Short mmCIF file of C-alpha atoms and ligand atoms in Angstrom, two decimals:
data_model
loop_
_atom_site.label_atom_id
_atom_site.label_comp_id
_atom_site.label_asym_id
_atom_site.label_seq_id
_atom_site.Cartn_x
_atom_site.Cartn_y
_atom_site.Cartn_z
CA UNK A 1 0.00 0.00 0.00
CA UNK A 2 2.60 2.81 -1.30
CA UNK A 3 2.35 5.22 -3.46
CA UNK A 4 -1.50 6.11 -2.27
CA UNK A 5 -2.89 9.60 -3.99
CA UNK A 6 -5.56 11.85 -2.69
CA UNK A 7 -8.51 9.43 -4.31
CA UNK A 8 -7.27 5.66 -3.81
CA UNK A 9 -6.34 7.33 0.09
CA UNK A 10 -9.82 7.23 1.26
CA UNK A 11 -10.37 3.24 0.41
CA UNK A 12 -6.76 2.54 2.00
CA UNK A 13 -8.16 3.66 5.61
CA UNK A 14 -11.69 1.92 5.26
CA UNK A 15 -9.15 -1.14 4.59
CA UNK A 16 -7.87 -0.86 7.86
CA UNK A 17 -10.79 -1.06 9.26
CA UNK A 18 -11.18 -4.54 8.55
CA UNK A 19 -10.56 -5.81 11.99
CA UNK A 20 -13.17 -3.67 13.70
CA UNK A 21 -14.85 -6.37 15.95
CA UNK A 22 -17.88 -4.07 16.40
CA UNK A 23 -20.38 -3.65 13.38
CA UNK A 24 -21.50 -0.15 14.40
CA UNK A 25 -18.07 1.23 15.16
CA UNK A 26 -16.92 -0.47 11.17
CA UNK A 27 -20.42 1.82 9.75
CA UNK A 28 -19.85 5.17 11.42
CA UNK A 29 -16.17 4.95 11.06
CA UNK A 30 -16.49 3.97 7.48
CA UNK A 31 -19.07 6.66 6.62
CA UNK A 32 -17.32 9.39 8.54
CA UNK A 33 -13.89 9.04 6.86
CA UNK A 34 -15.51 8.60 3.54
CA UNK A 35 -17.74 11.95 3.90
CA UNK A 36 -14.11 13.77 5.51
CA UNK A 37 -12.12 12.43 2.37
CA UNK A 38 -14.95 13.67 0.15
CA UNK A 39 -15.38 17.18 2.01
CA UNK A 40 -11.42 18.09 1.59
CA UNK A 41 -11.46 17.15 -1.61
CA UNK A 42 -14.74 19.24 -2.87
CA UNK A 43 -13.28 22.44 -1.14
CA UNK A 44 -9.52 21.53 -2.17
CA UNK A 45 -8.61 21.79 1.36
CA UNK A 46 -5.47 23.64 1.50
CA UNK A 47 -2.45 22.74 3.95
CA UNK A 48 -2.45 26.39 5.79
CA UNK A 49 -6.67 25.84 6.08
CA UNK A 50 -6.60 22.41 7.92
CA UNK A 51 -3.87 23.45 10.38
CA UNK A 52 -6.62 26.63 11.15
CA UNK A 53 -8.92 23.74 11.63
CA UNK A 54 -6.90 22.37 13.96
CA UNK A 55 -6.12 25.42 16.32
CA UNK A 56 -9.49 25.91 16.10
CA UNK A 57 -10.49 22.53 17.35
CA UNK A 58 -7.98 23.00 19.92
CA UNK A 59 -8.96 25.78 21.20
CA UNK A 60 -12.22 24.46 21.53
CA UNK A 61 -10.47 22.05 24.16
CA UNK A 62 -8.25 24.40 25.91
CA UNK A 63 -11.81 26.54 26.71
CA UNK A 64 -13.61 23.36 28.07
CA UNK A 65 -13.91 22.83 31.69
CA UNK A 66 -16.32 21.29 33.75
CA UNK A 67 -18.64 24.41 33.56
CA UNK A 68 -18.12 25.39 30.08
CA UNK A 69 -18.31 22.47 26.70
CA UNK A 70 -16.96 24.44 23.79
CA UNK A 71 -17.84 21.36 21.93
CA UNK A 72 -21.59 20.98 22.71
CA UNK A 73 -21.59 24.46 21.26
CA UNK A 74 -20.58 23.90 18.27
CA UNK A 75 -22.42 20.98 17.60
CA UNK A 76 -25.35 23.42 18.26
CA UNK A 77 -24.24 26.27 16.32
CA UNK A 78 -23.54 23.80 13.58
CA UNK A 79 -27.33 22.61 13.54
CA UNK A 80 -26.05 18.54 14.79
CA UNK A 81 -26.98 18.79 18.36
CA UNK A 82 -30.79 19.60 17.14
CA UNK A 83 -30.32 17.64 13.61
CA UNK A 84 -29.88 14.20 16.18
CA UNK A 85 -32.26 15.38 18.68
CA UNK A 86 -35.10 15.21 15.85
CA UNK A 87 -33.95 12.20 13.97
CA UNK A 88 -34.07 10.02 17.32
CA UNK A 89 -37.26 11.79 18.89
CA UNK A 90 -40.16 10.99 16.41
CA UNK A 91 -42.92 10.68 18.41
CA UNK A 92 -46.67 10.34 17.58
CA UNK A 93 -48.69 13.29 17.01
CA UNK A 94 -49.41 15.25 19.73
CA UNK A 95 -46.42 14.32 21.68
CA UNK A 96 -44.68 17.21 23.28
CA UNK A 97 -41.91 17.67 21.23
CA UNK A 98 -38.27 17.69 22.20
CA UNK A 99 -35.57 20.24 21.80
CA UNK A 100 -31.72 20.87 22.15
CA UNK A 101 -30.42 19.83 25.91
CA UNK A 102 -27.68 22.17 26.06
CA UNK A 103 -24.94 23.02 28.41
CA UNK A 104 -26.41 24.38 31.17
CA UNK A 105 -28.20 21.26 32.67
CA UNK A 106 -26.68 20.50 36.13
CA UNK A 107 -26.98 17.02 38.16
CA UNK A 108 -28.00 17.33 41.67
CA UNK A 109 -30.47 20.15 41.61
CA UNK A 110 -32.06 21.60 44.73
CA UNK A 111 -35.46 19.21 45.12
CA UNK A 112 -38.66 21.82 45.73
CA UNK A 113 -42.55 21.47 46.75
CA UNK A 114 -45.02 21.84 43.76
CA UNK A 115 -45.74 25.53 44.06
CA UNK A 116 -42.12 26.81 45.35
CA UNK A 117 -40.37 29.06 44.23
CA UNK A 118 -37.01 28.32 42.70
CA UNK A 119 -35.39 31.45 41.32
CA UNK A 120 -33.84 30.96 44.85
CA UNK A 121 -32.49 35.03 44.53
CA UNK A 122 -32.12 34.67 40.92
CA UNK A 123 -33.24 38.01 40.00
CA UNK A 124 -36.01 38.40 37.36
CA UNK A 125 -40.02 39.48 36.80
CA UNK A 126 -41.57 36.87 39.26
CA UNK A 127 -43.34 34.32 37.16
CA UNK A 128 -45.75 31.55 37.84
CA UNK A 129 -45.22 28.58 35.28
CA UNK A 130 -48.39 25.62 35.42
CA UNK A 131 -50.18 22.94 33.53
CA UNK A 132 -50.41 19.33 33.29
CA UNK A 133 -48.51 16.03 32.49
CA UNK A 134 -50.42 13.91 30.08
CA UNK A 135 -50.21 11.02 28.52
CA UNK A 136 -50.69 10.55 24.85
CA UNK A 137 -54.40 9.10 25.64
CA UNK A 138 -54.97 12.27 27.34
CA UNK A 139 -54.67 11.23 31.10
CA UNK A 140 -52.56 12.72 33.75
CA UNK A 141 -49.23 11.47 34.46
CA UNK A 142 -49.36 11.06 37.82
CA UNK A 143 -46.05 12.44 40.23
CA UNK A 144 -43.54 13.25 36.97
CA UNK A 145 -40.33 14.14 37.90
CA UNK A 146 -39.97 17.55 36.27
CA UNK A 147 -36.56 19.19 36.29
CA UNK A 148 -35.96 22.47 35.07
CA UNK A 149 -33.66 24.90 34.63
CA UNK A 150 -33.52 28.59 32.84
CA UNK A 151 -30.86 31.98 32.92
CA UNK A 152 -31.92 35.33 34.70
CA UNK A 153 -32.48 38.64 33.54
CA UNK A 154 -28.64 39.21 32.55
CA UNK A 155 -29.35 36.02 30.27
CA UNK A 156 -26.67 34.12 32.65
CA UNK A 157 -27.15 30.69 34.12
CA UNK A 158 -26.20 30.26 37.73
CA UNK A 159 -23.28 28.67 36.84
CA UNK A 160 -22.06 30.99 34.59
CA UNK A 161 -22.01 33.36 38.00
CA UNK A 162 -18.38 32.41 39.50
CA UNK A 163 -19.46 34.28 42.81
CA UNK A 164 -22.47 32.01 43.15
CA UNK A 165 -21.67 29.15 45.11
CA UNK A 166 -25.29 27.43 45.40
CA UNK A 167 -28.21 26.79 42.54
CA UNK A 168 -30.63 29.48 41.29
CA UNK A 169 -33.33 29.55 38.86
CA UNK A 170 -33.11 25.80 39.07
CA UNK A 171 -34.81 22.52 40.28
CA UNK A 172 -36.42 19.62 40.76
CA UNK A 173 -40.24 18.59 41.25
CA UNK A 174 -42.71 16.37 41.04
CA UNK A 175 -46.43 16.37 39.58
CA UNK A 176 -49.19 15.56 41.95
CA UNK A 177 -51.38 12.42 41.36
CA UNK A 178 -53.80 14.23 39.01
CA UNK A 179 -50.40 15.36 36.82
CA UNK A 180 -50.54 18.60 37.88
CA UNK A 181 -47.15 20.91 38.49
CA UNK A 182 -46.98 24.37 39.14
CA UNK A 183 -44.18 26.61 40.87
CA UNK A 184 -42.38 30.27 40.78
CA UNK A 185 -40.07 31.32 38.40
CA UNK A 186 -38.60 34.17 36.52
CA UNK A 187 -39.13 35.85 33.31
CA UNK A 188 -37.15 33.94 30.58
CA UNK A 189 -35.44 36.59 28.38
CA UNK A 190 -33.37 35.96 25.25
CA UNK A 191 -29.40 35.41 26.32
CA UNK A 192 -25.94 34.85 23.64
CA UNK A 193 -24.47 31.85 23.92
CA UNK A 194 -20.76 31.88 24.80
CA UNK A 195 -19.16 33.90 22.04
CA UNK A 196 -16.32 34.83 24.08
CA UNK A 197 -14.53 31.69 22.56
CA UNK A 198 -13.61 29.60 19.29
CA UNK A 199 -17.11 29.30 18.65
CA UNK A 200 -18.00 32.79 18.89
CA UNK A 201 -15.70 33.99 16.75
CA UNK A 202 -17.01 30.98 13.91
CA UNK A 203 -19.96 32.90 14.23
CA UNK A 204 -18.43 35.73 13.46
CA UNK A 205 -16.81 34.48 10.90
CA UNK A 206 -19.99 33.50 9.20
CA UNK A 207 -21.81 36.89 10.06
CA UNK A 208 -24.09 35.06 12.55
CA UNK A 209 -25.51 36.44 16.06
CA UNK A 210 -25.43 34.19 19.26
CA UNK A 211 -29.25 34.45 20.38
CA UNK A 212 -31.53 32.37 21.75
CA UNK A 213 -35.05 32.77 21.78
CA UNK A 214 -36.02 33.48 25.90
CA UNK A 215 -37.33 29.92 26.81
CA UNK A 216 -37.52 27.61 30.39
CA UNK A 217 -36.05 24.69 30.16
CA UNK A 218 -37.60 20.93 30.76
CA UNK A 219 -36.43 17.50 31.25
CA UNK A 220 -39.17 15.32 32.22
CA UNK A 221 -39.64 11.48 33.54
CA UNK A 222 -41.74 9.23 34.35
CA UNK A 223 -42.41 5.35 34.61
CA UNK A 224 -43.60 3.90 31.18
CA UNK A 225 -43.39 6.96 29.43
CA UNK A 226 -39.90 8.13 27.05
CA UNK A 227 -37.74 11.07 29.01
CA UNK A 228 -38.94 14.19 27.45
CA UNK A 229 -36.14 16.65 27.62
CA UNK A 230 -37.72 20.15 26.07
CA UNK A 231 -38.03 23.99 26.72
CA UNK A 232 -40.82 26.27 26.50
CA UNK A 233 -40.39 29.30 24.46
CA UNK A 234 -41.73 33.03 24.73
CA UNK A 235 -44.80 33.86 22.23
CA UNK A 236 -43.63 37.43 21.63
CA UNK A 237 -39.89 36.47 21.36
CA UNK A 238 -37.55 38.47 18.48
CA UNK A 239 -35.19 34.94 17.91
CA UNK A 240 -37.48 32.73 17.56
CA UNK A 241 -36.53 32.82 13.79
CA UNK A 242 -33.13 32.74 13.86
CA UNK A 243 -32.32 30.58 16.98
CA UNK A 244 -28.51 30.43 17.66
CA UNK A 245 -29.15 26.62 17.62
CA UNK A 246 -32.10 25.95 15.30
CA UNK A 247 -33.79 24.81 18.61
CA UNK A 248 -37.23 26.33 18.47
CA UNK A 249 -40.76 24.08 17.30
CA UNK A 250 -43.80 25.94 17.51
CA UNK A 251 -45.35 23.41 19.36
CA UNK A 252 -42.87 24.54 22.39
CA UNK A 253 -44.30 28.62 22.07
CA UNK A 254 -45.98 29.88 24.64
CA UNK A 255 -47.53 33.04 26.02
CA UNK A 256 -45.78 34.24 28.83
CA UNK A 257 -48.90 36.83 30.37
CA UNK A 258 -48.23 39.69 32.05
CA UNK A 259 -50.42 39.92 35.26
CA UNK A 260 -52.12 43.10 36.94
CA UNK A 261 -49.80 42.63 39.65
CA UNK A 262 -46.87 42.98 36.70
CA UNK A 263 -46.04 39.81 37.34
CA UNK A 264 -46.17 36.80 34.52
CA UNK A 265 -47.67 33.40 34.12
CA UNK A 266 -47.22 30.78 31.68
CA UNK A 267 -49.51 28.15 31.41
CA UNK A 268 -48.35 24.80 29.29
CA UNK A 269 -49.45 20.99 29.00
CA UNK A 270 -46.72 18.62 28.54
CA UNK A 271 -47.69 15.27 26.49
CA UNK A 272 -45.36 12.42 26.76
CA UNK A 273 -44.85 9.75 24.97
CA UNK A 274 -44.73 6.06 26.02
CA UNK A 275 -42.05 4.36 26.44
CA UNK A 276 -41.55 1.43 23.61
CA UNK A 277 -41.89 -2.30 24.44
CA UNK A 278 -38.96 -3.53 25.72
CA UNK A 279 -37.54 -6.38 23.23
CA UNK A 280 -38.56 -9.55 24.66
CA UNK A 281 -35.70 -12.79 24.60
CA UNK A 282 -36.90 -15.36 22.74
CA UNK A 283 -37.58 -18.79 24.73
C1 BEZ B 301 -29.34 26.48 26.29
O1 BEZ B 301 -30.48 26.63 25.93
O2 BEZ B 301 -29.10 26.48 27.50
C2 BEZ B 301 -28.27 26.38 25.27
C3 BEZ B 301 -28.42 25.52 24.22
C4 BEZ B 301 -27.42 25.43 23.28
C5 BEZ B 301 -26.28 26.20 23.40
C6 BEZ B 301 -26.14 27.07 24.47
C7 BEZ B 301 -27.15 27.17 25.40
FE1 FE B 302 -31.09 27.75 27.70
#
């Protein structure tokens, strides 16, 4: 194998392949080197452009930490994070639909009462966020476990606060028997994504802004039923057109009413889908 040039290259690596003991690995690895070959060939990749590529991919690790995932980011910007997160959430109509996860989901969040409030000092417009967990037959999903998460008025997360040392505008609850949830909240308002790195400056690059859409976000479970991980956007909303990371479904829009009292409330049903069979060993 000498000698290779930049079109008999691409079927001297699948050869190497051979060995691969597991199927899967063999497909992805053999369609993701073929559609690499194929991509620096159709631009003519040029030496000086993939060593670019490189710093930029390693800046993208220098910048990651355990608070910040350069590399979730781009996957977002670049349209992948939401382009899997629709291919492997195809549920039945009327089904609550899912949306991007994104960075900003922590582990271990502070567990409230239905009703509480959980901005826990986060400051914001007080908001009251209800409604109901349903299955797709239309009956309540009784005691979901419903954790959610959203940024404050800056647009900042709590742990994008390095003074903060405990959660805000963050938690965990649980539906009552009759799959009702309600609890306190904040205004959502639209925030930029981290553009203070590699990422940002791709955007840049490409004459794109780092919006998101103001939205609250959901990841919701219960027994028999798929994990519905979600957000629920802001009716009146200027980004919900050109979402940083093509995360937005109408389905997921909401109206977010102002009160008398100027504070908000945002009613929204949640319909989740159950969970598939699971495959039974033959006997
Ligand atoms: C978020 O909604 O928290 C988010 C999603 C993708 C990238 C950055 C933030
Ligand atoms: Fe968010």
């Amino acid at each position: 194998m000498r000698n290779l040039n930049h079109l008999t290259i691409t079927e001297a690596v699948l050869a190497r392949h051979a060995e691969t003991a597991d199927p899967r690995v063999i497909e992805i690895m053999t369609s993701l080197v073929r559609h690499l070959h194929d991509f620096a060939r159709e631009v003519r990749l040029t030496e000086a452009e993939w060593t670019k590529g490189i710093e930029f991919l390693t800046r993208c690790g220098h910048i990651t930490d355990d608070k910040r995932q350069e590399f979730i980011l781009l996957s977002d910007v670049l349209g992948l994070s939401m382009l899997t997160v629709a291919m492997n959430n195809d549920k039945p109509a009327g089904c609550t639909e899912a949306t991007v996860f994104g960075p900003f989901h922590v582990r271990g969040a502070p567990h409230y009462e239905l009703g509480a409030d959980i901005s826990n000092g986060a400051r914001g417009v007080p908001c009251l966020v209800r409604g109901t967990v349903r299955g797709i037959d239309g009956a309540p999903v009784p005691h979901a476990r419903m954790d959610v998460w959203q940024s404050d008025e800056d647009g900042l997360y709590d742990v994008q606060h390095a003074e903060l040392d405990h959660a805000q505008a963050r938690g965990i609850l649980h539906a009552d028997a009759q799959g009702r949830y309600e609890f306190r909240s904040i205004l959502a308002v639209p925030y930029a994504i981290p553009h203070d790195g590699p990422v940002g400056d791709l955007l840049k690059a490409t004459g794109r802004h780092p919006w998101r859409p103001a939205h609250l976000h959901f990841m919701i479970e219960a027994p028999g039923h798929e994990t519905l991980i979600t957000h629920v956007f802001r009716s009146d909303d200027a980004y919900l057109d050109s979402d940083a990371v093509f995360g937005v479904r109408q389905s997921l829009i909401a109206e977010w009413a102002e009160q008398p009292d100027g504070t908000c409330l945002v009613e929204y049903d949640f319909v989740l889908n159950p969970a598939s069979e699971p495959a039974r060993g033959g006997s």
